[in-house]
Coordinates of C-alpha atoms in Angstrom, one line a residue:
X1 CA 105.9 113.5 68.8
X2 CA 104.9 114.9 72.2
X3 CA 107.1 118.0 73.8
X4 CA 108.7 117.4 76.6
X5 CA 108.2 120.5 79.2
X6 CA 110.7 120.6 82.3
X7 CA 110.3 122.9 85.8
X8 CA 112.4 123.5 88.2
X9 CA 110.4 124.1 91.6
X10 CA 112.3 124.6 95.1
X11 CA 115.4 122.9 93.0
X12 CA 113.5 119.4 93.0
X13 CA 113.2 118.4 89.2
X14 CA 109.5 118.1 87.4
X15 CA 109.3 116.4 83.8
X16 CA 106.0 117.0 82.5
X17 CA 105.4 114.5 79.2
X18 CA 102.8 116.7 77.6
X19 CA 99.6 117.5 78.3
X20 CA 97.8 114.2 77.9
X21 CA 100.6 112.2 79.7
X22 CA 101.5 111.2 83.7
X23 CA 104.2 113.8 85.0
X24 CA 107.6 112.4 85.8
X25 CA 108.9 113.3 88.7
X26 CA 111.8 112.8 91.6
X27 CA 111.0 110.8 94.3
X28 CA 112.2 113.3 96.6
X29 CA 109.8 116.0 94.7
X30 CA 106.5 113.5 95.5
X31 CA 108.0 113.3 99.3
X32 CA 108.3 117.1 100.0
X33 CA 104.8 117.2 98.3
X34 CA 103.2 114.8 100.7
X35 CA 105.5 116.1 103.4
X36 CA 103.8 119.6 103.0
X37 CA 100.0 117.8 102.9
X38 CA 100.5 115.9 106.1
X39 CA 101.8 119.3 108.0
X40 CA 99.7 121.8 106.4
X41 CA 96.2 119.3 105.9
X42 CA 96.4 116.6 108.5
X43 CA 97.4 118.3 111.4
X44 CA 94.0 120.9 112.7
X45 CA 94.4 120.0 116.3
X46 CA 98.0 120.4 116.4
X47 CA 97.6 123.6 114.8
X48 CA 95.0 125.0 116.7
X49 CA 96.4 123.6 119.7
X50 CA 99.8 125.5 119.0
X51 CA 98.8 128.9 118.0
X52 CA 96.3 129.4 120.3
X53 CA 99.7 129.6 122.4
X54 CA 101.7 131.2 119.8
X55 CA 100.0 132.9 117.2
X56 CA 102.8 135.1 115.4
X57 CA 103.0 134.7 111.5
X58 CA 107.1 133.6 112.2
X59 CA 106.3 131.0 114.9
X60 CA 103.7 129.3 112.0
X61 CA 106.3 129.6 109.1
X62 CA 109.3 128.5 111.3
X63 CA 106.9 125.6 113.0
X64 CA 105.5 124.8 109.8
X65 CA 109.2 124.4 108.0
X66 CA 110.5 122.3 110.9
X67 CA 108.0 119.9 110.3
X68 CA 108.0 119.4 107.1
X69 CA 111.8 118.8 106.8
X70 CA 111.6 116.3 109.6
X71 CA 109.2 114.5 108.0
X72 CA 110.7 114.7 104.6
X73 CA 114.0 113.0 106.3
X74 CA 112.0 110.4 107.5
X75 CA 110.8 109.8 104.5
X76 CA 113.7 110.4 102.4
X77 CA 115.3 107.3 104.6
X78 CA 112.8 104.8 104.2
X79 CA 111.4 105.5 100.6
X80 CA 112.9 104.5 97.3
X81 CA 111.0 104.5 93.8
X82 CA 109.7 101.2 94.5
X83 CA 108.3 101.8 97.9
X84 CA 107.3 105.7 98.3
X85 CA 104.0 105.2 96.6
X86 CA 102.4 102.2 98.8
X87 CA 103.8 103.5 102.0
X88 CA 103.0 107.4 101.2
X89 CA 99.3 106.0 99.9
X90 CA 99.2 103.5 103.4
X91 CA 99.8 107.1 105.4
X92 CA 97.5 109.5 103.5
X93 CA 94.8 107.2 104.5
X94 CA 95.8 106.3 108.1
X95 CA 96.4 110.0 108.4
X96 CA 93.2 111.0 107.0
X97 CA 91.0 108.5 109.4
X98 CA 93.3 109.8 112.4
X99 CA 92.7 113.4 111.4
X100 CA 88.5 112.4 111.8
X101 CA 88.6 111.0 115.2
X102 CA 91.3 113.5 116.5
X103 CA 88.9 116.1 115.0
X104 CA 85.6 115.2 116.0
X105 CA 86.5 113.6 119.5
X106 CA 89.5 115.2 120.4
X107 CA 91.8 112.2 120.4
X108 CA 95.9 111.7 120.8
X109 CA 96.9 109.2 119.4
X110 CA 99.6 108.1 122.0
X111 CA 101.2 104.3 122.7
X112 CA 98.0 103.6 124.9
X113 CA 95.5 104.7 122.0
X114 CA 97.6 102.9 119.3
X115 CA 97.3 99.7 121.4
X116 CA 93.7 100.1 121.6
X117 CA 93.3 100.8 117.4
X118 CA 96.0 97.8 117.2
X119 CA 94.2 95.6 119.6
X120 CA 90.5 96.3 119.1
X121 CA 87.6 94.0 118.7
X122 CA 86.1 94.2 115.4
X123 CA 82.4 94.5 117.2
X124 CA 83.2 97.0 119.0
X125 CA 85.7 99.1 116.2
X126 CA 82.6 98.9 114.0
X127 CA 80.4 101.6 116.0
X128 CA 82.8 104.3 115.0
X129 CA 82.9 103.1 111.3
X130 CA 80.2 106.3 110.6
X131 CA 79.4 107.7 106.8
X132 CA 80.6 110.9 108.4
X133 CA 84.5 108.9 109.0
X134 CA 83.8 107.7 104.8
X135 CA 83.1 111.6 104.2
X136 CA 85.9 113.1 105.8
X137 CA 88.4 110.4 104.4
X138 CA 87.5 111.2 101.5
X139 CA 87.7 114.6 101.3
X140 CA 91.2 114.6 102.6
X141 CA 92.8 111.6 100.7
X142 CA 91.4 112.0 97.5
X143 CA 94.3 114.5 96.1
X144 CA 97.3 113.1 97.3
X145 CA 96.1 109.5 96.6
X146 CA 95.1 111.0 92.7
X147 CA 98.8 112.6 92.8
X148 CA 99.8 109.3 93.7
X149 CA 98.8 107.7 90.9
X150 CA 99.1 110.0 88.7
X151 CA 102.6 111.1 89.1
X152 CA 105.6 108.6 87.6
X153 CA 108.9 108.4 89.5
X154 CA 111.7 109.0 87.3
X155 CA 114.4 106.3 86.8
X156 CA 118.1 107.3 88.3
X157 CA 121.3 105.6 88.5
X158 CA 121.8 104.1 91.9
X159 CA 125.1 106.0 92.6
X160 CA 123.4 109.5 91.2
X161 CA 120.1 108.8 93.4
X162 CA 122.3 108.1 96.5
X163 CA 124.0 111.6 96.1
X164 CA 121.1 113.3 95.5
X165 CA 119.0 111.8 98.3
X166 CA 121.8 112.8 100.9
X167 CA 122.3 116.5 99.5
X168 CA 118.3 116.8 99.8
X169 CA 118.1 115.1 103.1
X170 CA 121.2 117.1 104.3
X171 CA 119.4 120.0 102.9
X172 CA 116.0 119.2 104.9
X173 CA 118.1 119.0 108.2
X174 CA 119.5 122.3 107.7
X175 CA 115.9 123.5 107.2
X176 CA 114.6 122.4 110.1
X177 CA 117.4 123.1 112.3
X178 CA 117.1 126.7 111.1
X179 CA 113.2 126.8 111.5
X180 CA 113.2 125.5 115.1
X181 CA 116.3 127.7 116.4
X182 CA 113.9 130.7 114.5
X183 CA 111.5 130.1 117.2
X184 CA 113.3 127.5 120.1
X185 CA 112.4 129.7 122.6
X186 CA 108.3 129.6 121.8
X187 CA 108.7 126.2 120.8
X188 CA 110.4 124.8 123.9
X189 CA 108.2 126.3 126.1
X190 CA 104.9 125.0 124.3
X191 CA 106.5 121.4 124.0
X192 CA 107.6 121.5 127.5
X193 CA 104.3 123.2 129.0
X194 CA 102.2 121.1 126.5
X195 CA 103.4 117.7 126.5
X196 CA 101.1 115.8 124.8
X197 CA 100.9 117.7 121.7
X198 CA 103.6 115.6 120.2
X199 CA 100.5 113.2 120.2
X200 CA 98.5 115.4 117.7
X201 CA 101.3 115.4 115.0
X202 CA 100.3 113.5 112.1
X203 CA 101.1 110.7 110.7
X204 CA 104.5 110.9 113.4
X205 CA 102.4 110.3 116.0
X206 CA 100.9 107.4 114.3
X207 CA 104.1 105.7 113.2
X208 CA 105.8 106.4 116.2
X209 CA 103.5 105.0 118.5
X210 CA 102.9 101.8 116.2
X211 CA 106.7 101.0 116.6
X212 CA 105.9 101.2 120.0
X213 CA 103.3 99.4 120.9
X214 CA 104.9 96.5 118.8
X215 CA 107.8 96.6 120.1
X216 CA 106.4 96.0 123.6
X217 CA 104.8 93.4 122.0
X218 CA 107.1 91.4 120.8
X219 CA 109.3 91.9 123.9
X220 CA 106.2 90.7 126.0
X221 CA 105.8 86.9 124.4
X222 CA 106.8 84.5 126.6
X223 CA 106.0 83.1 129.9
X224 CA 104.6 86.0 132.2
X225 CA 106.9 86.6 135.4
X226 CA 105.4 84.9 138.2
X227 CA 103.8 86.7 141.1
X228 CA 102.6 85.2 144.7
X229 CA 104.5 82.3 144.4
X230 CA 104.2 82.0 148.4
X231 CA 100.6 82.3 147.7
X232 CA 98.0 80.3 150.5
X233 CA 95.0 80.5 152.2
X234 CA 94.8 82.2 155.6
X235 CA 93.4 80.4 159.1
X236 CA 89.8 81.3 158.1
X237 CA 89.7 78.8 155.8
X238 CA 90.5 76.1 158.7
X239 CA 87.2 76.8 160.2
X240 CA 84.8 74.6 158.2
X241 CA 82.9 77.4 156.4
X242 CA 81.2 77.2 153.4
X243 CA 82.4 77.7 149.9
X244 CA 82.8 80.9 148.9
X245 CA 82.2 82.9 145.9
X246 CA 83.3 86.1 144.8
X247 CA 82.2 88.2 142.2
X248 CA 84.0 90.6 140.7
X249 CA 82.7 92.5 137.3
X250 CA 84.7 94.9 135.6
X251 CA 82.3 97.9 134.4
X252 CA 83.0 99.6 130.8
X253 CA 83.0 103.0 131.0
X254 CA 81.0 104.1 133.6
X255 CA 81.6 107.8 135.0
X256 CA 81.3 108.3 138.3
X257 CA 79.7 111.8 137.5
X258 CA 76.4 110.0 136.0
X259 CA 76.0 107.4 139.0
X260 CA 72.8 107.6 140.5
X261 CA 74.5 106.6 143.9
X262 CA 76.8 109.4 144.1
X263 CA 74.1 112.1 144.4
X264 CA 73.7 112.3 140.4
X265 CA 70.3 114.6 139.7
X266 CA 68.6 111.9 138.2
X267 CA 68.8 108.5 139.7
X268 CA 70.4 106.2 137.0
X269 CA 71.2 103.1 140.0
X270 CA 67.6 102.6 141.2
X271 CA 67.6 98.7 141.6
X272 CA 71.3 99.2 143.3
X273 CA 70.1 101.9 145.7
X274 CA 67.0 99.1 147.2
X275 CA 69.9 96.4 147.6
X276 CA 71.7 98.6 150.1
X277 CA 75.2 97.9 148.9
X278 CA 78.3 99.5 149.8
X279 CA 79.4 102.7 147.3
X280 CA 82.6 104.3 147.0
X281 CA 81.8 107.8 145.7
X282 CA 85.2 108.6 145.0
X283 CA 87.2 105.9 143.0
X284 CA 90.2 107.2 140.1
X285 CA 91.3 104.7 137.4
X286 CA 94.5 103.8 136.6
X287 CA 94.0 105.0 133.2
X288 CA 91.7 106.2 130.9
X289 CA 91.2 103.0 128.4
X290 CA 90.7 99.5 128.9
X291 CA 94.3 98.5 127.6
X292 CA 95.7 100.1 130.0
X293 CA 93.0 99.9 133.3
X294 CA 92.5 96.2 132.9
X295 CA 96.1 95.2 133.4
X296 CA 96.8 97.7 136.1
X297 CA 93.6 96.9 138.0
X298 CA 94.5 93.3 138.2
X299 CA 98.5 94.0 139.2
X300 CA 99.8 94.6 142.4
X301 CA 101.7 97.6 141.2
X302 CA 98.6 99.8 140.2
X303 CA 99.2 103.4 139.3
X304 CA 101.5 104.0 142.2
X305 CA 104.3 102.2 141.1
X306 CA 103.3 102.0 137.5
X307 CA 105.4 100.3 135.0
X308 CA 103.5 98.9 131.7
X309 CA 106.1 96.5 130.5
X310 CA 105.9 94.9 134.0
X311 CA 102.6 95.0 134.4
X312 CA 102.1 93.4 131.1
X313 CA 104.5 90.7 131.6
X314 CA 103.8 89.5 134.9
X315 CA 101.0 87.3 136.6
X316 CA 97.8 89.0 137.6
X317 CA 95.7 88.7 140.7
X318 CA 93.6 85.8 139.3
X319 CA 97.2 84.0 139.1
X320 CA 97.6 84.4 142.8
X321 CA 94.3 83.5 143.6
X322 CA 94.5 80.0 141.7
X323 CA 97.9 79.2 143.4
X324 CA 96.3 80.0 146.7
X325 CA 94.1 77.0 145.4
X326 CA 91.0 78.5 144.1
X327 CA 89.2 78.1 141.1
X328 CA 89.1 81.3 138.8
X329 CA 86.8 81.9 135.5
X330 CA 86.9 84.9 133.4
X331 CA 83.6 85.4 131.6
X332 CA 83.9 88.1 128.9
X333 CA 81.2 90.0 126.6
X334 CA 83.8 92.5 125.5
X335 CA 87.2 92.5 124.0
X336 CA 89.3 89.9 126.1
X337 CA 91.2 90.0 129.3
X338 CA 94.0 91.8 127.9
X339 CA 96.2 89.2 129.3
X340 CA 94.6 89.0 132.9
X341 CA 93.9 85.7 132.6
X342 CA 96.4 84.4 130.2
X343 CA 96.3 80.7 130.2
X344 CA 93.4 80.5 132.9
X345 CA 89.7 79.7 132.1
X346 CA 88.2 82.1 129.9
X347 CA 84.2 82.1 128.4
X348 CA 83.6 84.8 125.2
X349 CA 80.1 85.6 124.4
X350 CA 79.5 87.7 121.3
X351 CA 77.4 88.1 118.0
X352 CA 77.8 84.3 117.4
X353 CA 76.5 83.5 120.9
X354 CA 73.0 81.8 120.0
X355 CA 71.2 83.0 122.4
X356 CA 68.4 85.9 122.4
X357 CA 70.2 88.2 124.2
X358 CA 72.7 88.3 121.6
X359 CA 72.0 89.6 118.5
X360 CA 74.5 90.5 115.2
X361 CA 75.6 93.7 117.2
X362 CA 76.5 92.4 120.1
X363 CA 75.4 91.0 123.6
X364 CA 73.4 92.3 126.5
X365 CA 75.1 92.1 129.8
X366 CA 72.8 89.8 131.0
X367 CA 74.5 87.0 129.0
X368 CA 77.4 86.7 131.0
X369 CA 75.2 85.3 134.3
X370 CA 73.8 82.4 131.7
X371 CA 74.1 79.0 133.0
X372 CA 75.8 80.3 136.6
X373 CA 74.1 78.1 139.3
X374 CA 75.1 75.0 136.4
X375 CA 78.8 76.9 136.5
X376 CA 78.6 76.5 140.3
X377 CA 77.6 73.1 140.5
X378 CA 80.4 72.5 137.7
X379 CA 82.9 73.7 140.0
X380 CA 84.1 72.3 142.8
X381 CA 84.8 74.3 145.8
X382 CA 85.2 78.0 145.8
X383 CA 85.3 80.5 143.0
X384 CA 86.4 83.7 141.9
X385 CA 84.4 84.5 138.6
X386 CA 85.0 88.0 136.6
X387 CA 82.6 89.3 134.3
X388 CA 84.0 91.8 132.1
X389 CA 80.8 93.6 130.6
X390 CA 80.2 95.5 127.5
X391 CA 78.8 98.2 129.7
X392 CA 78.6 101.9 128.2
X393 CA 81.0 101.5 125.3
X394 CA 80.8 104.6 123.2
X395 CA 80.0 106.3 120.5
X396 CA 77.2 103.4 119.7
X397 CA 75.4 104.2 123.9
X398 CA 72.1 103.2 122.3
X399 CA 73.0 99.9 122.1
X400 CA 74.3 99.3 125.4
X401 CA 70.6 98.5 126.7
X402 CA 66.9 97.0 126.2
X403 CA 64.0 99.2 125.4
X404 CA 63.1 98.8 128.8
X405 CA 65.8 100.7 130.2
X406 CA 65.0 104.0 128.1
X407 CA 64.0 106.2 130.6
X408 CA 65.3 109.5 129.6
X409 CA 64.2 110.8 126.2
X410 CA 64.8 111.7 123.2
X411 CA 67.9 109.6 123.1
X412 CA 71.1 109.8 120.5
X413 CA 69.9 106.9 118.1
X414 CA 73.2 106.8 116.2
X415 CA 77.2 106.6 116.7
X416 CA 77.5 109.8 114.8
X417 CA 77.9 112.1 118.3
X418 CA 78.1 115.2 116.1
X419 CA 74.4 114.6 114.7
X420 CA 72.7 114.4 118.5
X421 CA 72.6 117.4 120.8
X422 CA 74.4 116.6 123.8
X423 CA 71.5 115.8 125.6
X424 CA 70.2 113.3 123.5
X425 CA 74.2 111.6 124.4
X426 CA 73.7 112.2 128.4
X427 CA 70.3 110.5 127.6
X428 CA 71.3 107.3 126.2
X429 CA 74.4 107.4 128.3
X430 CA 72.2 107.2 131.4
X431 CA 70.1 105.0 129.6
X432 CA 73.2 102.2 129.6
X433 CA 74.1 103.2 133.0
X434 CA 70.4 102.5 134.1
X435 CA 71.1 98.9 132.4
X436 CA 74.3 98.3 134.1
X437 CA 72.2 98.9 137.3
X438 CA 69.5 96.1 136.4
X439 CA 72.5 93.3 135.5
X440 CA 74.2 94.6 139.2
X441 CA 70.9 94.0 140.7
X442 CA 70.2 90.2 139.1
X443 CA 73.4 90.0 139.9
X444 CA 73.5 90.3 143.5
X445 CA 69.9 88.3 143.6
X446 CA 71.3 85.3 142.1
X447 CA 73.8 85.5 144.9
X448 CA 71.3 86.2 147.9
X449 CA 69.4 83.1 146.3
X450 CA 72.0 80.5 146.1
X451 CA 72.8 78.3 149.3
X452 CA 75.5 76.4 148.2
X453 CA 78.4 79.4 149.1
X454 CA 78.8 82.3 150.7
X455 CA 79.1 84.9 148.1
X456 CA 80.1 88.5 147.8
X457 CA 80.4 91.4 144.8
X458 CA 82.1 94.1 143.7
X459 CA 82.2 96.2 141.1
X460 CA 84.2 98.7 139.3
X461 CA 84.6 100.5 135.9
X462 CA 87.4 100.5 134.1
X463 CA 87.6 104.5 133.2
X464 CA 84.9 107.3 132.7
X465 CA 84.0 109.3 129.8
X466 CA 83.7 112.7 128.0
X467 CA 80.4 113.3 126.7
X468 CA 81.0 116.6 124.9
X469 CA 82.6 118.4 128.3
X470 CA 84.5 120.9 126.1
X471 CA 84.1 119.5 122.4
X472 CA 85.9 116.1 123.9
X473 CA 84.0 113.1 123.6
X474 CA 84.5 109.1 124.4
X475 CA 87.3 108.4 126.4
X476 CA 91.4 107.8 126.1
X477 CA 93.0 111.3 126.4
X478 CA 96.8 111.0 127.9
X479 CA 95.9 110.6 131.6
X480 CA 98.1 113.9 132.5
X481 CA 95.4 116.2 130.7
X482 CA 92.3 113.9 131.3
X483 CA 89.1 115.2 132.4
X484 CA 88.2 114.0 135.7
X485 CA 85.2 112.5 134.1
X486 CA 87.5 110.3 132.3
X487 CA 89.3 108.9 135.3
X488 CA 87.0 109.1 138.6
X489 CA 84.7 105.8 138.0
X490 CA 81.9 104.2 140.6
X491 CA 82.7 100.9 142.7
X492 CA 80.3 99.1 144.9
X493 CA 80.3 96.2 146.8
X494 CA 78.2 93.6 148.4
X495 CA 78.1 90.3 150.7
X496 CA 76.2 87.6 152.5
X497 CA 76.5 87.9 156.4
X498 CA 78.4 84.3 155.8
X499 CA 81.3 85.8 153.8
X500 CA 81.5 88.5 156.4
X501 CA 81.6 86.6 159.5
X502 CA 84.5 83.9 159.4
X503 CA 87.0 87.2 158.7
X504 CA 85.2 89.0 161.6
X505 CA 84.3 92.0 159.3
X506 CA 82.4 94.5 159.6
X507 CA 79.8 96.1 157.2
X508 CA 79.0 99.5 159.8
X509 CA 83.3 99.6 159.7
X510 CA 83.6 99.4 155.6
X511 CA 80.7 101.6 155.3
X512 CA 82.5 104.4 156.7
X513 CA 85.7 103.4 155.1
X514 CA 83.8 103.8 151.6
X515 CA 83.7 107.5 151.6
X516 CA 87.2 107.7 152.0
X517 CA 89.3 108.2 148.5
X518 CA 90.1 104.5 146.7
X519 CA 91.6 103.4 143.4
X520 CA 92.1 101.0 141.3
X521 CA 95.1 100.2 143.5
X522 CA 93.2 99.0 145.9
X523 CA 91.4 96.5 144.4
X524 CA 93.9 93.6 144.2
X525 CA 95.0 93.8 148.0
X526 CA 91.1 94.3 148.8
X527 CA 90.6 90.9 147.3
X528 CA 93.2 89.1 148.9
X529 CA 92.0 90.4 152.1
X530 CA 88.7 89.7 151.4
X531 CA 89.4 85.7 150.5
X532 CA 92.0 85.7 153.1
X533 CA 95.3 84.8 150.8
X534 CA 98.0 85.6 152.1
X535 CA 101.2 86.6 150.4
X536 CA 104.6 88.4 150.6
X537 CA 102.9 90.6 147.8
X538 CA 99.9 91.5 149.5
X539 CA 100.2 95.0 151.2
X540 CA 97.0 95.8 154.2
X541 CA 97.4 99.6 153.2
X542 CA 95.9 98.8 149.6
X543 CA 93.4 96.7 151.7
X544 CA 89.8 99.0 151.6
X545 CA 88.7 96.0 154.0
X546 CA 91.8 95.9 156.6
X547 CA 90.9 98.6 159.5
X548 CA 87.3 96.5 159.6
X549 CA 88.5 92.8 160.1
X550 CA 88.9 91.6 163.3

């Protein structure tokens, strides 16, 4: 018959069944345990984020404590013998993945990234699937998840385990009441100084901003709120004038740092610069991620009256634009329109595209002009046609473009950032910017070349990108502690003299206009002025093209 050897450790009971058996223990022993692994394991940034503010030995202890009992109440309320294990197991791994990304790329996982992990395309998620993401989850999940299963959680009466789960979780307040009031003072300061650190405390941050984000998203179904409903086209419409086509393609992280037209020391826009188009050299996103730069580039609220759950539930531009009585055609080779053009025309190309610019990893750019003079002759009248491209979409840049594009050498052949120099990154990341510049330049020559409408193009990224400034890479930091790389972006445009001449503008006028600051506020008011729509919504100061139309 086996002994039976009991512990007491930090007054939470331990039951060890002999040496060749499982160890019994409390459920609210195996939640302080992984309470202590998440704070003292998962949590680098936060760590070296905070003491580099505060390094005292008390401000640590008192920190660390704090944490560890608010995470054991939250816990303590949600976990009972039957569910600790799956949901403690479902957090060591998230946590451990988070702790990679936040590691290596400098990452905060805020409401805006969660909706990007939540809402990701599987194409593109796959890039940052690396062995070195494997490794490191490994490495931090294997001893909790072997404690896990290892460890058996003891059997109590329901009326005992309630008592003893309050006393512990009344306990676990006290503690981290006491351990914050050690320290409030520091702790304030750095909280209020350092906002976004609550973003690098794991897995809180994680669970918090999950809740969030669905939240908003179940709060979101429904019809969108309408906008423009006055929507109509203006008198130079009434003048017999051609059809007219505008197109408008959404860039994927292009900074405006590495744009050859902004006076960039190597010249990554070489087709762009022959086609004499218009450049705004200094453009800031709304924000630095697609989830959120998307909506808010298409709304008529932008960043300056910024409000996500309206933006998100409300029409977009394109809405306006087919009330006004034009037709409207999103074409997409990345992760969807984010509800742009919800219940409106909507082309995806992809890996299952058969066509040889699409392979298994994804399309070329160059896929989203296929067919467009038989789109054209399709539809009837005047068109506004997006094309959301796949553009420089990180960490995989090597992908982004054909072997005749790779200019600058050696390149970063791989999505593991940490295994190039940072040179090798800036090379393949110009590489991809050099491609976007060929697909703007067949671009704007399909248009010149068409006579059926008078067409015009504009283009804009959605947000920049870190490429090592730092030790931050990719993209998606809170906007308020962004890199300027992350959120000033290029924009160009270009017309026909017969899309310029009904609205009396002039080219001389918005060439000087373009080296004025812009944003993505202006686009949607730039486009209503530019296809003469008018609406109660539209406002001329947003309008880059207003001061030059006669």
């Amino acid at each position: 018959m086996q002994s039976v050897v009991s512990e007491k450790w930090a007054g939470l009971s331990v039951r060890w069944l002999g040496a060749d058996s499982r160890p019994a223990w409390r459920v609210e022993t195996l939640l302080l345990a992984l309470s202590a692994y998440f704070v003292l394991v998962c949590n680098g940034p936060f760590w070296r984020a905070a003491l580099s503010a505060q390094s005292s030995v008390l401000f640590a202890l008192a920190v660390a404590l704090a944490l560890i009992a608010v995470h054991f109440v939250a816990f303590g309320l949600v976990c009972n013998r039957w569910t600790a294990k799956p949901v403690l197991a479902g957090l060591v791994l998230a946590s451990s993945a988070a702790s990679y990304f936040m590691q290596r790329y400098q990452v905060y996982f805020d409401t805006s990234m969660m909706r990007n992990v939540l809402r990701t395309d599987w194409h593109e998620a796959r890039d940052l699937i690396t062995p070195g993401l494997f490794l490191h989850v490994l490495v931090y999940s294997a001893l909790p998840l072997l404690l896990l299963w290892r460890v058996q959680l003891r059997r109590i009466a329901l009326p005992r385990a309630v008592m003893i789960r309050m006393g512990y979780l009344l306990l676990a307040l006290v503690v981290g009441v006491s351990g914050t009031l050690l320290v409030y003072k520091e702790f304030s300061a750095l909280m209020r100084n350092q906002k976004s650190l609550r973003h690098l405390i794991t897995p809180g941050n994680l669970v918090v901003a999950s809740i969030k984000v669905l939240a908003k998203s179940g709060s979101s179904r429904g019809p969108r709120l309408p906008v423009g409903q006055d929507a109509r086209l203006g008198p130079s419409w009434q003048q017999g004038r051609k059809p007219l086509l505008l197109v408008l393609v959404v860039g994927e992280t292009v900074r405006a740092a590495n744009w050859g037209l902004n006076g960039y020391g190597r010249q990554t826009t070489p087709e762009l610069a022959a086609r004499q188009v218009i450049n705004f050299p200094d453009v800031t996103s709304c924000g630095t991620n697609t989830e959120v730069s998307v909506p808010c580039l298409f709304s008529p609220w932008g960043r300056h009256q910024y409000d996500d759950d309206r933006i998100r539930g409300s029409e977009s531009l394109l809405h306006v634009l087919k009330r006004a009585g034009l037709s409207v055609l999103w074409r997409d080779n990345q992760s969807g329109c984010k509800g742009v053009c919800s219940d409106l025309p909507l082309e995806q190309f992809g890996p299952a595209t058969a066509d040889p610019l699409c392979s298994p990893e994804g399309c070329l750019d160059e896929i989203l002009l296929h067919r467009l003079d038989a789109k054209l002759r399709e539809t009837p009248g005047s068109l506004v046609l997006v094309l959301h491209q796949m553009g420089n979409h990180g960490p995989a840049y090597f992908k982004r473009y054909p072997l005749a594009q790779r200019a600058f050498a050696p390149t970063c052949d791989t999505a593991e950032l940490g295994a190039c120099s940072q040179a090798q990154i800036v090379n393949s990341y110009d590489n991809a910017i050099r491609y976007t510049d060929h697909f703007l330049a067949r671009t704007v020559d399909m248009l010149q070349q068409q006579t059926s409408h008078d067409a015009a193009m504009i283009y804009i990224s959605d947000h920049g990108e870190s490429l090592g400034e730092g030790g931050v890479f990719l993209h998606g930091l809170p906007r308020a502690i962004a890199p300027e790389v992350q959120t000033h972006v290029p924009m160009v445009m270009w017309m026909t003299p017969g899309f310029a001449q009904p609205l009396g503008l002039r080219t001389d006028c918005l060439r000087q206009r373009a080296s004025q600051p812009a944003s993505h506020d202006n686009v949607f008011h730039t486009v209503l002025g530019l296809l003469d729509v008018r609406t109660s919504v539209y406002q001329p100061d947003y309008d880059l093209s207003a001061g030059c139309r006669n």
